[in-house]
Amino acid sequence: MKQILFSLTDSELEQFIIDLGEPKFRAKQIRDWLLRGAPDFSVMKNIPTPLRDKLNETAQTLPVTITKKLESVDGQTTKFLLGLHDKEQIECVLMRTSYGNSVCVSSQAGCAMGCKFCASTLLGLKRNLTADEIFAQILVAQWELRHGGGTSPNGDPNNNDVSHIVVMGTGEPLQNTQNVIGFMERANRDMNIGWRRITVSTCGIVPGIYELISWGRPINLAISLHAPNDELRSEIMPINNKYKISEVLNAADEFTNLHNRQLMIEYILLGKKNDLGETELYNCTPEHAESLSKLLTGKNCMVNLIPWNAVDERDFASPSGNAVHRFQDILIKNGIHTRIRRERGTDIGSACGQLRLNDKKGL
C-alpha cells in the first residue's frame, strides 16, 4: 500500500522526503499542495519531475482518490465517488448555491441505521471514517471549485471556496462522534469555516447529541425525524426502537438552548404503493401534519420538508407537489416555521437519501 502523505505529521513527512534522498525543505512545498487538495503529484509544478516520479511510485497525496465524478445538468452540483485505502468507497457532494459553496460529507462507509427509505444503508456499515478521510472530502471539493468546472448560481467566478459543511452523507455521524468532531475542529481551524456554517444531521443517537453538548461548539443540529409518532417512526426507522422521539427531542432541545440555535427537523414525505397498484400518500395526511405541529409547538425549530427521492430498491413513491404544499400549509397554519427543501443533483443520484456505499447506482 502506498504511503498517504496527507496523514503524516510534518516531522514524519520531512523524514519520508529525506529517506527518498531529497532535501527536507521539499516537505513544506508538498504540504502546501496537500492542504490545497492536490489530487496527485503531477500538479505540483514547483517539485522537480524526478521527485514527482519517485513520489508517484511510493505514495499518494490524500486518503481518498476520485474514482468517478458526475456533474448535474445545471452545473451547480458535483458528486464524487471516492476510493479509500482499503478498497471501500464513499460519496460526497459539492453544491454551488447563491449563499456559497456547501459540501455534504460522509462520516462512515455504509450505514447501520436501516432506514427504510434510504439508499445509504442498503449494504450495511463497513467502518467509520477517520477525521482525515472526512476532511479530505472538503479538500476534493475545494480543488474542484478552484480548478474544475461547474456554475455559480450568482455568476461569481471568484466564488471558489468551501463556505458551508453539512455532515449528511453516507453514515450516521453520531456513531463516529469523535472523528466527526476532529474533522469539524480542523475545518474551522485550517479552512476558517465558522461553527454556524457547519451542520450535523443525526437520526437520533441520543448519547452522541450529549457528546456534542459536552464539546460545546455552536454548530447547527439537524434531526432526521420523518414521523410524528413513535409507531410510524419505528416502522420506517429502526433506531426509534432504541431512542424514542421524546428522548431525541429532549436532547436536541438541550443542545439548541445551550447555543441559542434553531433546531432543524428533517421530514421526508413518503408515498407508498397499495395492492391496487395505485399510490396513496403515506406521510402526507392532515392527521400526520397536525400531529407533527402539536409535537413541535413551542420549540425553536424549523421543519425542512423533503419530498422522497427515488431509490430503486425501496417500495415508496414520491408525493405529489400538491400534497407537499398542503402538508406545509398545515404546519404554517399551526405556527411551525417550515420550508420545502430544494433538491439538488437528483439527476446524478446525489439528493437526500440517494447516496450509496458504492457505484452500483448513480455513478
CSV table of C-alpha atoms in Angstrom, one decimal:
chain,number,residue,atom,x,y,z
A,1,MET,CA,0.0,0.0,0.0
A,2,LYS,CA,1.3,3.5,-0.9
A,3,GLN,CA,2.1,5.9,1.9
A,4,ILE,CA,-0.7,8.6,2.3
A,5,LEU,CA,1.3,11.8,2.7
A,6,PHE,CA,-1.6,13.9,4.0
A,7,SER,CA,-1.9,11.7,7.1
A,8,LEU,CA,1.8,12.2,8.1
A,9,THR,CA,2.8,14.7,10.7
A,10,ASP,CA,5.2,17.5,9.5
A,11,SER,CA,8.2,15.7,11.0
A,12,GLU,CA,7.1,12.3,9.5
A,13,LEU,CA,6.7,14.0,6.1
A,14,GLU,CA,10.2,15.5,6.4
A,15,GLN,CA,11.7,12.1,7.2
A,16,PHE,CA,9.9,10.5,4.3
A,17,ILE,CA,11.4,13.0,1.9
A,18,ILE,CA,14.9,12.7,3.4
A,19,ASP,CA,14.6,8.9,3.1
A,20,LEU,CA,14.0,9.5,-0.7
A,21,GLY,CA,17.3,11.3,-0.8
A,22,GLU,CA,15.8,14.7,-1.1
A,23,PRO,CA,16.3,17.9,0.9
A,24,LYS,CA,13.8,18.3,3.7
A,25,PHE,CA,12.5,21.7,2.5
A,26,ARG,CA,10.6,19.8,-0.2
A,27,ALA,CA,8.3,18.6,2.6
A,28,LYS,CA,7.0,22.1,3.2
A,29,GLN,CA,6.3,22.6,-0.5
A,30,ILE,CA,4.5,19.2,-0.7
A,31,ARG,CA,2.5,20.1,2.5
A,32,ASP,CA,1.3,23.3,0.9
A,33,TRP,CA,0.0,21.3,-2.1
A,34,LEU,CA,-1.7,18.7,0.2
A,35,LEU,CA,-3.6,21.5,2.1
A,36,ARG,CA,-4.9,22.8,-1.3
A,37,GLY,CA,-6.3,19.3,-2.0
A,38,ALA,CA,-3.8,18.3,-4.8
A,39,PRO,CA,-5.2,15.0,-6.2
A,40,ASP,CA,-1.9,13.7,-7.4
A,41,PHE,CA,1.8,14.7,-7.8
A,42,SER,CA,1.6,15.9,-11.4
A,43,VAL,CA,0.0,19.2,-10.4
A,44,MET,CA,3.0,20.1,-8.1
A,45,LYS,CA,4.8,22.2,-10.6
A,46,ASN,CA,7.4,23.6,-8.2
A,47,ILE,CA,8.6,20.0,-7.4
A,48,PRO,CA,11.2,18.5,-9.7
A,49,THR,CA,10.0,15.9,-12.1
A,50,PRO,CA,12.3,13.1,-10.8
A,51,LEU,CA,11.0,13.7,-7.3
A,52,ARG,CA,7.4,13.6,-8.6
A,53,ASP,CA,8.1,10.3,-10.3
A,54,LYS,CA,9.5,8.9,-7.1
A,55,LEU,CA,6.6,10.1,-5.1
A,56,ASN,CA,4.1,8.6,-7.6
A,57,GLU,CA,5.7,5.2,-7.2
A,58,THR,CA,5.7,5.2,-3.4
A,59,ALA,CA,2.9,7.5,-2.2
A,60,GLN,CA,-0.4,9.2,-2.7
A,61,THR,CA,-1.5,12.7,-1.8
A,62,LEU,CA,-4.8,12.4,0.1
A,63,PRO,CA,-6.5,9.5,1.9
A,64,VAL,CA,-9.2,9.5,-0.8
A,65,THR,CA,-8.9,9.2,-4.5
A,66,ILE,CA,-11.5,10.3,-7.0
A,67,THR,CA,-12.9,7.2,-8.7
A,68,LYS,CA,-15.7,8.9,-10.7
A,69,LYS,CA,-17.2,12.3,-10.9
A,70,LEU,CA,-20.7,13.4,-12.1
A,71,GLU,CA,-22.0,16.9,-12.9
A,72,SER,CA,-25.7,17.9,-12.7
A,73,VAL,CA,-27.3,19.3,-15.8
A,74,ASP,CA,-27.4,22.8,-14.4
A,75,GLY,CA,-23.7,22.6,-13.5
A,76,GLN,CA,-24.3,23.5,-9.8
A,77,THR,CA,-23.9,20.1,-8.2
A,78,THR,CA,-21.0,17.7,-8.4
A,79,LYS,CA,-21.0,14.2,-6.9
A,80,PHE,CA,-17.7,12.4,-6.2
A,81,LEU,CA,-17.2,8.7,-5.8
A,82,LEU,CA,-14.1,8.4,-3.6
A,83,GLY,CA,-11.9,5.3,-3.1
A,84,LEU,CA,-10.3,4.6,0.3
A,85,HIS,CA,-7.1,2.7,1.0
A,86,ASP,CA,-8.9,-0.5,1.9
A,87,LYS,CA,-11.0,-0.5,-1.3
A,88,GLU,CA,-14.1,0.8,0.4
A,89,GLN,CA,-15.9,3.7,-1.3
A,90,ILE,CA,-17.8,6.8,-0.2
A,91,GLU,CA,-19.6,9.7,-1.8
A,92,CYS,CA,-19.5,13.4,-1.2
A,93,VAL,CA,-21.4,16.2,-2.9
A,94,LEU,CA,-20.4,19.8,-3.8
A,95,MET,CA,-23.4,22.2,-4.1
A,96,ARG,CA,-22.8,25.6,-5.6
A,97,THR,CA,-25.5,27.9,-4.1
A,98,SER,CA,-26.4,31.6,-4.1
A,99,TYR,CA,-25.2,31.8,-0.5
A,100,GLY,CA,-21.9,30.0,-1.0
A,101,ASN,CA,-20.4,26.5,-1.7
A,102,SER,CA,-21.7,23.7,0.5
A,103,VAL,CA,-20.2,20.2,0.8
A,104,CYS,CA,-22.2,17.2,2.0
A,105,VAL,CA,-19.7,14.8,3.5
A,106,SER,CA,-19.9,11.2,4.5
A,107,SER,CA,-18.9,10.1,8.0
A,108,GLN,CA,-19.0,6.3,7.5
A,109,ALA,CA,-18.5,3.8,4.7
A,110,GLY,CA,-22.0,2.5,4.6
A,111,CYS,CA,-24.6,2.8,7.4
A,112,ALA,CA,-26.1,0.6,10.0
A,113,MET,CA,-29.3,2.6,10.7
A,114,GLY,CA,-31.5,0.6,8.3
A,115,CYS,CA,-33.9,3.5,7.5
A,116,LYS,CA,-36.5,2.0,5.0
A,117,PHE,CA,-36.4,4.9,2.6
A,118,CYS,CA,-32.6,5.4,2.2
A,119,ALA,CA,-30.0,4.0,-0.2
A,120,SER,CA,-27.0,4.6,2.1
A,121,THR,CA,-27.9,1.7,4.4
A,122,LEU,CA,-28.6,-0.9,1.7
A,123,LEU,CA,-25.2,-2.7,2.1
A,124,GLY,CA,-24.9,-2.1,5.8
A,125,LEU,CA,-22.0,-0.5,7.7
A,126,LYS,CA,-18.4,-1.3,6.7
A,127,ARG,CA,-16.5,1.1,9.0
A,128,ASN,CA,-16.1,4.5,10.4
A,129,LEU,CA,-14.1,7.1,8.5
A,130,THR,CA,-11.1,8.8,10.1
A,131,ALA,CA,-11.1,12.5,10.7
A,132,ASP,CA,-8.5,12.8,7.8
A,133,GLU,CA,-10.8,10.9,5.4
A,134,ILE,CA,-13.7,13.2,6.2
A,135,PHE,CA,-11.6,16.3,5.9
A,136,ALA,CA,-10.2,15.1,2.6
A,137,GLN,CA,-13.7,15.3,1.1
A,138,ILE,CA,-13.7,19.0,1.7
A,139,LEU,CA,-10.3,19.3,0.0
A,140,VAL,CA,-11.5,17.4,-3.0
A,141,ALA,CA,-14.4,19.9,-3.3
A,142,GLN,CA,-12.1,22.9,-2.8
A,143,TRP,CA,-9.8,21.7,-5.6
A,144,GLU,CA,-12.8,21.2,-7.9
A,145,LEU,CA,-14.0,24.8,-7.1
A,146,ARG,CA,-10.6,26.2,-8.0
A,147,HIS,CA,-9.6,24.0,-10.9
A,148,GLY,CA,-12.6,22.3,-12.2
A,149,GLY,CA,-15.9,23.3,-13.8
A,150,GLY,CA,-19.3,24.0,-12.6
A,151,THR,CA,-21.5,27.1,-12.4
A,152,SER,CA,-22.0,29.5,-9.5
A,153,PRO,CA,-25.7,30.5,-9.3
A,154,ASN,CA,-24.8,34.2,-8.9
A,155,GLY,CA,-22.3,34.1,-11.7
A,156,ASP,CA,-19.3,35.0,-9.5
A,157,PRO,CA,-16.1,33.5,-11.0
A,158,ASN,CA,-14.3,34.1,-7.7
A,159,ASN,CA,-16.8,32.0,-5.7
A,160,ASN,CA,-14.2,29.2,-5.3
A,161,ASP,CA,-14.0,28.4,-1.6
A,162,VAL,CA,-16.0,26.0,0.5
A,163,SER,CA,-18.1,28.1,2.8
A,164,HIS,CA,-20.6,25.6,4.4
A,165,ILE,CA,-20.4,21.9,5.5
A,166,VAL,CA,-23.2,19.5,6.1
A,167,VAL,CA,-22.4,16.1,7.6
A,168,MET,CA,-25.4,14.5,5.9
A,169,GLY,CA,-23.7,12.0,3.5
A,170,THR,CA,-23.4,8.3,4.0
A,171,GLY,CA,-23.4,7.1,7.6
A,172,GLU,CA,-24.7,8.2,11.0
A,173,PRO,CA,-22.3,10.9,12.2
A,174,LEU,CA,-23.0,10.3,15.9
A,175,GLN,CA,-21.9,6.7,15.6
A,176,ASN,CA,-18.5,8.2,14.8
A,177,THR,CA,-18.7,11.3,17.0
A,178,GLN,CA,-15.0,11.8,17.9
A,179,ASN,CA,-13.8,11.6,14.3
A,180,VAL,CA,-16.5,13.9,13.2
A,181,ILE,CA,-15.6,16.4,16.0
A,182,GLY,CA,-11.9,16.2,15.0
A,183,PHE,CA,-12.9,16.9,11.4
A,184,MET,CA,-15.0,19.9,12.3
A,185,GLU,CA,-12.3,21.3,14.5
A,186,ARG,CA,-9.8,21.1,11.6
A,187,ALA,CA,-12.3,22.6,9.1
A,188,ASN,CA,-12.8,25.5,11.5
A,189,ARG,CA,-9.1,25.9,12.2
A,190,ASP,CA,-7.5,25.2,8.8
A,191,MET,CA,-10.2,26.4,6.4
A,192,ASN,CA,-11.8,29.2,8.6
A,193,ILE,CA,-15.3,27.7,8.2
A,194,GLY,CA,-17.3,29.2,11.1
A,195,TRP,CA,-19.2,26.9,13.5
A,196,ARG,CA,-22.5,28.4,12.5
A,197,ARG,CA,-21.8,27.2,8.9
A,198,ILE,CA,-21.4,23.6,9.9
A,199,THR,CA,-24.5,21.3,10.3
A,200,VAL,CA,-24.5,17.7,11.7
A,201,SER,CA,-27.5,15.6,10.9
A,202,THR,CA,-28.5,12.6,13.1
A,203,CYS,CA,-31.3,10.1,13.0
A,204,GLY,CA,-31.4,10.4,16.8
A,205,ILE,CA,-28.3,8.9,18.6
A,206,VAL,CA,-29.1,10.4,22.0
A,207,PRO,CA,-25.6,9.8,23.6
A,208,GLY,CA,-24.0,11.4,20.6
A,209,ILE,CA,-26.1,14.5,21.0
A,210,TYR,CA,-24.9,14.8,24.6
A,211,GLU,CA,-21.3,14.4,23.4
A,212,LEU,CA,-21.9,17.4,21.1
A,213,ILE,CA,-23.3,19.3,24.1
A,214,SER,CA,-20.2,18.5,26.2
A,215,TRP,CA,-18.0,19.5,23.2
A,216,GLY,CA,-19.6,22.9,23.4
A,217,ARG,CA,-19.3,24.3,19.9
A,218,PRO,CA,-22.3,26.3,18.4
A,219,ILE,CA,-22.7,24.2,15.2
A,220,ASN,CA,-26.2,23.5,13.8
A,221,LEU,CA,-28.0,20.3,14.7
A,222,ALA,CA,-30.5,18.6,12.4
A,223,ILE,CA,-32.7,15.7,13.5
A,224,SER,CA,-34.0,13.3,10.9
A,225,LEU,CA,-37.4,12.8,12.3
A,226,HIS,CA,-39.6,11.7,9.4
A,227,ALA,CA,-42.6,10.8,11.5
A,228,PRO,CA,-44.8,12.5,14.1
A,229,ASN,CA,-45.2,9.5,16.4
A,230,ASP,CA,-43.2,6.5,17.7
A,231,GLU,CA,-45.4,3.9,16.0
A,232,LEU,CA,-44.8,5.2,12.5
A,233,ARG,CA,-41.2,6.2,13.1
A,234,SER,CA,-40.3,2.7,14.4
A,235,GLU,CA,-41.8,1.2,11.3
A,236,ILE,CA,-39.5,3.3,8.9
A,237,MET,CA,-36.6,4.0,11.2
A,238,PRO,CA,-35.4,1.1,13.4
A,239,ILE,CA,-33.3,3.4,15.6
A,240,ASN,CA,-36.6,4.6,17.1
A,241,ASN,CA,-36.9,1.3,18.9
A,242,LYS,CA,-33.9,2.3,20.9
A,243,TYR,CA,-34.3,6.1,21.2
A,244,LYS,CA,-37.9,7.3,21.2
A,245,ILE,CA,-39.0,10.7,19.8
A,246,SER,CA,-39.3,12.3,23.2
A,247,GLU,CA,-35.8,11.3,24.2
A,248,VAL,CA,-34.3,12.6,20.9
A,249,LEU,CA,-36.2,15.9,21.0
A,250,ASN,CA,-35.3,16.5,24.7
A,251,ALA,CA,-31.6,16.0,24.0
A,252,ALA,CA,-31.9,18.2,20.9
A,253,ASP,CA,-33.6,20.9,22.9
A,254,GLU,CA,-30.8,20.9,25.4
A,255,PHE,CA,-28.3,21.4,22.6
A,256,THR,CA,-30.2,24.2,20.9
A,257,ASN,CA,-30.9,26.0,24.2
A,258,LEU,CA,-27.2,25.9,25.1
A,259,HIS,CA,-26.3,27.7,21.8
A,260,ASN,CA,-29.5,29.6,21.1
A,261,ARG,CA,-29.6,27.9,17.7
A,262,GLN,CA,-32.7,26.9,15.8
A,263,LEU,CA,-33.1,23.1,15.5
A,264,MET,CA,-33.6,21.8,12.0
A,265,ILE,CA,-36.2,19.0,11.8
A,266,GLU,CA,-35.8,17.0,8.6
A,267,TYR,CA,-39.0,15.3,7.4
A,268,ILE,CA,-39.1,13.1,4.3
A,269,LEU,CA,-42.5,12.9,2.7
A,270,LEU,CA,-43.1,9.3,1.5
A,271,GLY,CA,-45.6,7.7,-0.8
A,272,LYS,CA,-46.5,4.0,-0.6
A,273,LYS,CA,-47.9,1.7,-3.3
A,274,ASN,CA,-51.1,-0.2,-2.3
A,275,ASP,CA,-52.3,-3.6,-3.5
A,276,LEU,CA,-54.3,-2.0,-6.4
A,277,GLY,CA,-51.2,-0.5,-7.9
A,278,GLU,CA,-52.3,3.0,-7.1
A,279,THR,CA,-50.4,5.5,-5.0
A,280,GLU,CA,-51.6,6.6,-1.6
A,281,LEU,CA,-49.9,9.3,0.5
A,282,TYR,CA,-48.2,7.6,3.4
A,283,ASN,CA,-46.8,10.6,5.3
A,284,CYS,CA,-48.9,13.4,3.9
A,285,THR,CA,-52.2,13.1,5.5
A,286,PRO,CA,-53.7,16.1,7.5
A,287,GLU,CA,-53.5,13.9,10.6
A,288,HIS,CA,-49.8,13.5,10.4
A,289,ALA,CA,-49.2,17.2,9.7
A,290,GLU,CA,-51.5,18.1,12.6
A,291,SER,CA,-49.6,15.6,14.9
A,292,LEU,CA,-46.3,17.0,13.8
A,293,SER,CA,-47.5,20.5,14.5
A,294,LYS,CA,-48.6,19.5,18.0
A,295,LEU,CA,-45.2,17.7,18.7
A,296,LEU,CA,-43.2,20.8,17.7
A,297,THR,CA,-45.3,23.6,19.1
A,298,GLY,CA,-43.2,25.9,21.3
A,299,LYS,CA,-39.9,24.6,20.1
A,300,ASN,CA,-37.2,26.8,18.4
A,301,CYS,CA,-37.2,24.8,15.2
A,302,MET,CA,-37.6,24.8,11.5
A,303,VAL,CA,-39.1,21.9,9.6
A,304,ASN,CA,-37.4,21.0,6.3
A,305,LEU,CA,-39.9,19.1,4.2
A,306,ILE,CA,-38.1,16.7,1.8
A,307,PRO,CA,-40.2,15.0,-1.0
A,308,TRP,CA,-38.8,11.5,-1.2
A,309,ASN,CA,-36.2,10.9,-3.8
A,310,ALA,CA,-36.5,7.7,-5.7
A,311,VAL,CA,-34.4,4.7,-4.7
A,312,ASP,CA,-34.9,1.6,-6.9
A,313,GLU,CA,-34.8,-0.9,-4.1
A,314,ARG,CA,-37.3,0.9,-1.9
A,315,ASP,CA,-41.0,0.5,-2.3
A,316,PHE,CA,-42.2,4.1,-1.9
A,317,ALA,CA,-43.3,6.7,-4.3
A,318,SER,CA,-42.7,10.5,-4.2
A,319,PRO,CA,-45.7,12.6,-3.0
A,320,SER,CA,-47.4,15.0,-5.4
A,321,GLY,CA,-46.4,18.6,-5.3
A,322,ASN,CA,-49.9,19.5,-4.2
A,323,ALA,CA,-49.6,17.1,-1.2
A,324,VAL,CA,-46.2,18.6,-0.2
A,325,HIS,CA,-47.6,22.1,-0.2
A,326,ARG,CA,-50.7,21.0,1.6
A,327,PHE,CA,-48.6,19.5,4.3
A,328,GLN,CA,-46.6,22.7,4.6
A,329,ASP,CA,-49.7,24.8,4.7
A,330,ILE,CA,-51.0,22.9,7.8
A,331,LEU,CA,-47.7,23.4,9.6
A,332,ILE,CA,-47.5,27.1,8.8
A,333,LYS,CA,-51.2,27.5,9.9
A,334,ASN,CA,-50.2,26.0,13.2
A,335,GLY,CA,-47.2,28.4,13.7
A,336,ILE,CA,-44.4,26.0,12.7
A,337,HIS,CA,-41.6,27.6,10.6
A,338,THR,CA,-41.4,25.4,7.5
A,339,ARG,CA,-39.8,25.2,4.2
A,340,ILE,CA,-39.6,22.8,1.3
A,341,ARG,CA,-36.1,21.7,0.5
A,342,ARG,CA,-34.9,22.4,-3.0
A,343,GLU,CA,-33.4,19.2,-4.1
A,344,ARG,CA,-30.0,19.4,-5.9
A,345,GLY,CA,-28.4,16.8,-8.1
A,346,THR,CA,-31.4,14.4,-8.4
A,347,ASP,CA,-30.3,13.7,-11.9
A,348,ILE,CA,-27.0,12.4,-10.7
A,349,GLY,CA,-28.3,10.5,-7.6
A,350,SER,CA,-26.9,13.0,-5.1
A,351,ALA,CA,-30.1,14.2,-3.4
A,352,CYS,CA,-31.2,13.4,0.1
A,353,GLY,CA,-31.4,9.6,0.7
A,354,GLN,CA,-29.7,8.7,-2.6
A,355,LEU,CA,-26.1,8.4,-1.6
A,356,ARG,CA,-24.7,4.9,-1.6
A,357,LEU,CA,-21.7,2.9,-0.4
A,358,ASN,CA,-20.5,2.1,-4.0
A,359,ASP,CA,-21.1,2.9,-7.6
A,360,LYS,CA,-23.8,0.3,-8.2
A,361,LYS,CA,-26.3,3.0,-8.9
A,362,GLY,CA,-26.0,6.7,-10.0
A,363,LEU,CA,-22.3,6.6,-10.7
